PDB file of C-alpha atoms in Angstrom:
ATOM      1  CA  MET A 114      15.680   2.989  18.106  1.00 83.00           C
ATOM      2  CA  PRO A 115      13.189   0.167  17.452  1.00 87.00           C
ATOM      3  CA  LYS A 116      14.381  -3.064  15.860  1.00 96.00           C
ATOM      4  CA  ILE A 117      12.823  -3.939  12.507  1.00 97.00           C
ATOM      5  CA  ALA A 118      12.991  -7.310  10.779  1.00 97.00           C
ATOM      6  CA  ALA A 119      12.378  -7.681   7.034  1.00 97.00           C
ATOM      7  CA  LEU A 120      11.676 -11.350   6.399  1.00 97.00           C
ATOM      8  CA  GLN A 121      12.271 -13.329   3.238  1.00 95.00           C
ATOM      9  CA  LEU A 122      10.791 -16.727   2.621  1.00 91.00           C
ATOM     10  CA  ARG A 123      10.217 -19.016  -0.292  1.00 90.00           C
ATOM     11  CA  SER A 124       6.463 -19.433  -0.440  1.00 90.00           C
ATOM     12  CA  ASP A 125       4.696 -21.910  -2.674  1.00 90.00           C
ATOM     13  CA  GLY A 126       1.114 -23.006  -3.321  1.00 89.00           C
ATOM     14  CA  ASP A 127       0.678 -24.578   0.136  1.00 93.00           C
ATOM     15  CA  LEU A 128      -0.994 -22.016   2.411  1.00 94.00           C
ATOM     16  CA  GLU A 129      -0.480 -23.982   5.626  1.00 96.00           C
ATOM     17  CA  ALA A 130       3.213 -24.585   4.938  1.00 96.00           C
ATOM     18  CA  ASN A 131       3.693 -20.921   4.025  1.00 95.00           C
ATOM     19  CA  LEU A 132       2.103 -19.769   7.283  1.00 97.00           C
ATOM     20  CA  LEU A 133       4.119 -22.282   9.307  1.00 97.00           C
ATOM     21  CA  ARG A 134       7.388 -21.054   7.794  1.00 97.00           C
ATOM     22  CA  ALA A 135       6.361 -17.415   8.314  1.00 97.00           C
ATOM     23  CA  ALA A 136       5.551 -18.216  11.969  1.00 98.00           C
ATOM     24  CA  GLU A 137       9.015 -19.691  12.468  1.00 98.00           C
ATOM     25  CA  LEU A 138      10.656 -16.571  11.034  1.00 98.00           C
ATOM     26  CA  ILE A 139       8.426 -14.213  13.033  1.00 98.00           C
ATOM     27  CA  GLN A 140       9.315 -16.134  16.204  1.00 98.00           C
ATOM     28  CA  ALA A 141      13.023 -15.824  15.442  1.00 98.00           C
ATOM     29  CA  ALA A 142      12.693 -12.101  14.715  1.00 98.00           C
ATOM     30  CA  ALA A 143      10.766 -11.537  17.945  1.00 98.00           C
ATOM     31  CA  ALA A 144      13.371 -13.522  19.903  1.00 98.00           C
ATOM     32  CA  ALA A 145      16.045 -11.246  18.417  1.00 97.00           C
ATOM     33  CA  GLY A 146      14.150  -8.215  19.720  1.00 98.00           C
ATOM     34  CA  ALA A 147      12.246  -7.053  16.644  1.00 98.00           C
ATOM     35  CA  GLN A 148       9.349  -4.717  17.395  1.00 98.00           C
ATOM     36  CA  LEU A 149       8.209  -4.465  13.771  1.00 98.00           C
ATOM     37  CA  VAL A 150       8.264  -7.440  11.415  1.00 98.00           C
ATOM     38  CA  VAL A 151       7.644  -7.075   7.681  1.00 98.00           C
ATOM     39  CA  LEU A 152       6.617 -10.084   5.592  1.00 98.00           C
ATOM     40  CA  PRO A 153       7.184 -10.183   1.819  1.00 95.00           C
ATOM     41  CA  GLU A 154       4.568  -9.918  -0.899  1.00 92.00           C
ATOM     42  CA  HIS A 155       2.511 -13.067  -1.448  1.00 91.00           C
ATOM     43  CA  PHE A 156       3.892 -14.657   1.724  1.00 94.00           C
ATOM     44  CA  ALA A 157       0.748 -16.772   2.106  1.00 94.00           C
ATOM     45  CA  TYR A 158      -0.868 -17.202  -1.306  1.00 91.00           C
ATOM     46  CA  TYR A 159       2.084 -17.438  -3.649  1.00 88.00           C
ATOM     47  CA  ASN A 160       1.424 -19.240  -6.927  1.00 81.00           C
ATOM     48  CA  TRP A 161      -2.346 -19.497  -6.483  1.00 75.00           C
ATOM     49  CA  LYS A 162      -4.063 -19.524  -9.851  1.00 78.00           C
ATOM     50  CA  ASP A 163      -7.422 -18.467  -8.379  1.00 81.00           C
ATOM     51  CA  LEU A 164      -6.729 -15.385  -6.282  1.00 83.00           C
ATOM     52  CA  ALA A 165     -10.457 -14.610  -6.133  1.00 84.00           C
ATOM     53  CA  ARG A 166     -10.934 -17.846  -4.176  1.00 86.00           C
ATOM     54  CA  ALA A 167      -8.200 -16.759  -1.768  1.00 88.00           C
ATOM     55  CA  ALA A 168      -9.811 -13.319  -1.429  1.00 90.00           C
ATOM     56  CA  ILE A 169     -13.131 -14.970  -0.576  1.00 90.00           C
ATOM     57  CA  GLN A 170     -11.394 -16.843   2.266  1.00 89.00           C
ATOM     58  CA  GLU A 171      -9.904 -13.558   3.488  1.00 93.00           C
ATOM     59  CA  ARG A 172     -13.140 -11.495   3.455  1.00 89.00           C
ATOM     60  CA  THR A 173     -13.068 -11.130   7.235  1.00 90.00           C
ATOM     61  CA  THR A 174     -10.288 -10.521   9.721  1.00 91.00           C
ATOM     62  CA  THR A 175     -10.592 -14.173  10.749  1.00 93.00           C
ATOM     63  CA  GLY A 176      -9.603 -15.478   7.303  1.00 94.00           C
ATOM     64  CA  PRO A 177      -6.669 -17.940   7.304  1.00 96.00           C
ATOM     65  CA  ALA A 178      -3.886 -15.428   6.612  1.00 96.00           C
ATOM     66  CA  ARG A 179      -5.522 -12.417   8.267  1.00 96.00           C
ATOM     67  CA  GLY A 180      -6.220 -14.436  11.405  1.00 97.00           C
ATOM     68  CA  PHE A 181      -2.650 -15.713  11.319  1.00 98.00           C
ATOM     69  CA  LEU A 182      -1.288 -12.158  11.206  1.00 98.00           C
ATOM     70  CA  ALA A 183      -3.425 -11.080  14.161  1.00 98.00           C
ATOM     71  CA  ASP A 184      -2.445 -14.156  16.174  1.00 98.00           C
ATOM     72  CA  GLN A 185       1.259 -13.665  15.486  1.00 98.00           C
ATOM     73  CA  ALA A 186       1.192  -9.961  16.359  1.00 98.00           C
ATOM     74  CA  ARG A 187      -0.591 -10.742  19.649  1.00 98.00           C
ATOM     75  CA  ALA A 188       1.588 -13.740  20.511  1.00 98.00           C
ATOM     76  CA  HIS A 189       4.799 -11.756  20.101  1.00 98.00           C
ATOM     77  CA  ALA A 190       3.468  -8.295  21.074  1.00 98.00           C
ATOM     78  CA  LEU A 191       4.856  -6.679  17.935  1.00 98.00           C
ATOM     79  CA  TRP A 192       3.763  -4.687  14.895  1.00 98.00           C
ATOM     80  CA  LEU A 193       3.412  -6.803  11.778  1.00 98.00           C
ATOM     81  CA  VAL A 194       3.213  -5.806   8.116  1.00 98.00           C
ATOM     82  CA  GLY A 195       1.464  -8.556   6.203  1.00 95.00           C
ATOM     83  CA  GLY A 196       3.309  -8.274   2.897  1.00 90.00           C
ATOM     84  CA  THR A 197       0.412  -8.550   0.485  1.00 92.00           C
ATOM     85  CA  LEU A 198      -2.737 -10.627   0.479  1.00 93.00           C
ATOM     86  CA  PRO A 199      -5.387 -10.940  -2.219  1.00 92.00           C
ATOM     87  CA  LEU A 200      -8.284  -8.902  -0.805  1.00 93.00           C
ATOM     88  CA  PHE A 201     -11.382  -7.412  -2.357  1.00 91.00           C
ATOM     89  CA  LYS A 202     -11.862  -3.673  -2.154  1.00 86.00           C
ATOM     90  CA  ASN A 203     -14.907  -2.637  -0.161  1.00 77.00           C
ATOM     91  CA  GLY A 204     -18.016  -3.252  -2.195  1.00 67.00           C
ATOM     92  CA  ASP A 205     -16.198  -4.861  -5.138  1.00 73.00           C
ATOM     93  CA  ASP A 206     -16.141  -8.647  -5.108  1.00 74.00           C
ATOM     94  CA  THR A 207     -15.131  -9.018  -8.741  1.00 77.00           C
ATOM     95  CA  LYS A 208     -11.363  -8.701  -8.761  1.00 82.00           C
ATOM     96  CA  PRO A 209      -9.013  -8.902  -5.777  1.00 88.00           C
ATOM     97  CA  CYS A 210      -6.181  -6.452  -5.305  1.00 88.00           C
ATOM     98  CA  ALA A 211      -2.835  -6.937  -3.613  1.00 90.00           C
ATOM     99  CA  ALA A 212      -3.357  -5.409  -0.167  1.00 94.00           C
ATOM    100  CA  SER A 213      -0.796  -4.829   2.540  1.00 96.00           C
ATOM    101  CA  LEU A 214      -2.004  -4.816   6.154  1.00 97.00           C
ATOM    102  CA  LEU A 215      -0.483  -3.286   9.273  1.00 98.00           C
ATOM    103  CA  ILE A 216      -1.356  -5.183  12.452  1.00 98.00           C
ATOM    104  CA  ASN A 217      -0.737  -3.723  15.904  1.00 98.00           C
ATOM    105  CA  PRO A 218       0.580  -5.661  18.926  1.00 98.00           C
ATOM    106  CA  VAL A 219      -2.949  -6.485  20.133  1.00 98.00           C
ATOM    107  CA  GLY A 220      -3.803  -8.077  16.767  1.00 98.00           C
ATOM    108  CA  ARG A 221      -5.933  -5.329  15.255  1.00 98.00           C
ATOM    109  CA  GLU A 222      -5.670  -4.245  11.607  1.00 97.00           C
ATOM    110  CA  VAL A 223      -4.859  -0.546  11.852  1.00 98.00           C
ATOM    111  CA  ALA A 224      -3.959   0.266   8.241  1.00 97.00           C
ATOM    112  CA  ARG A 225      -4.408  -1.154   4.767  1.00 95.00           C
ATOM    113  CA  TYR A 226      -2.731  -0.222   1.500  1.00 94.00           C
ATOM    114  CA  ASP A 227      -4.163  -1.475  -1.799  1.00 91.00           C
ATOM    115  CA  LYS A 228      -1.663  -1.530  -4.628  1.00 86.00           C
ATOM    116  CA  VAL A 229      -2.840   0.820  -7.334  1.00 72.00           C
ATOM    117  CA  HIS A 230      -0.574  -0.105 -10.219  1.00 63.00           C
ATOM    118  CA  LEU A 231      -0.242  -3.805 -10.803  1.00 57.00           C
ATOM    119  CA  PHE A 232       2.414  -5.004 -13.210  1.00 57.00           C
ATOM    120  CA  ASP A 233       0.917  -6.367 -16.387  1.00 60.00           C
ATOM    121  CA  ALA A 234       3.039  -7.353 -19.344  1.00 56.00           C
ATOM    122  CA  SER A 235       2.397  -9.069 -22.613  1.00 60.00           C
ATOM    123  CA  ILE A 236       5.391 -10.958 -23.924  1.00 60.00           C
TER     124      ILE A 236
END
């Protein structure tokens, strides 16, 4: 049976620090034999007020977080679920959605899930 690691981390508004911490946890999971690593929602862009700006950075697979995911999957030869990232839907650059990416061990995005129902509450 394959080993799966579900990671938890305390992200903040610092993208580089978030990715560094995620890399440390991915490394530890890989060292423990994980073949699939799952990152939490907003692992990279937590607490960003302008998610559209983040989505612009992530338009291509070489964006900061998307490139990070590919690099980590390749470096550790494992499957990686990229929690969620703010990404635009194809052809719609007006409002980003929370998208989850599946990256294979050679660093290729093989699946994407866009959240359909976002939580919205007025208090």
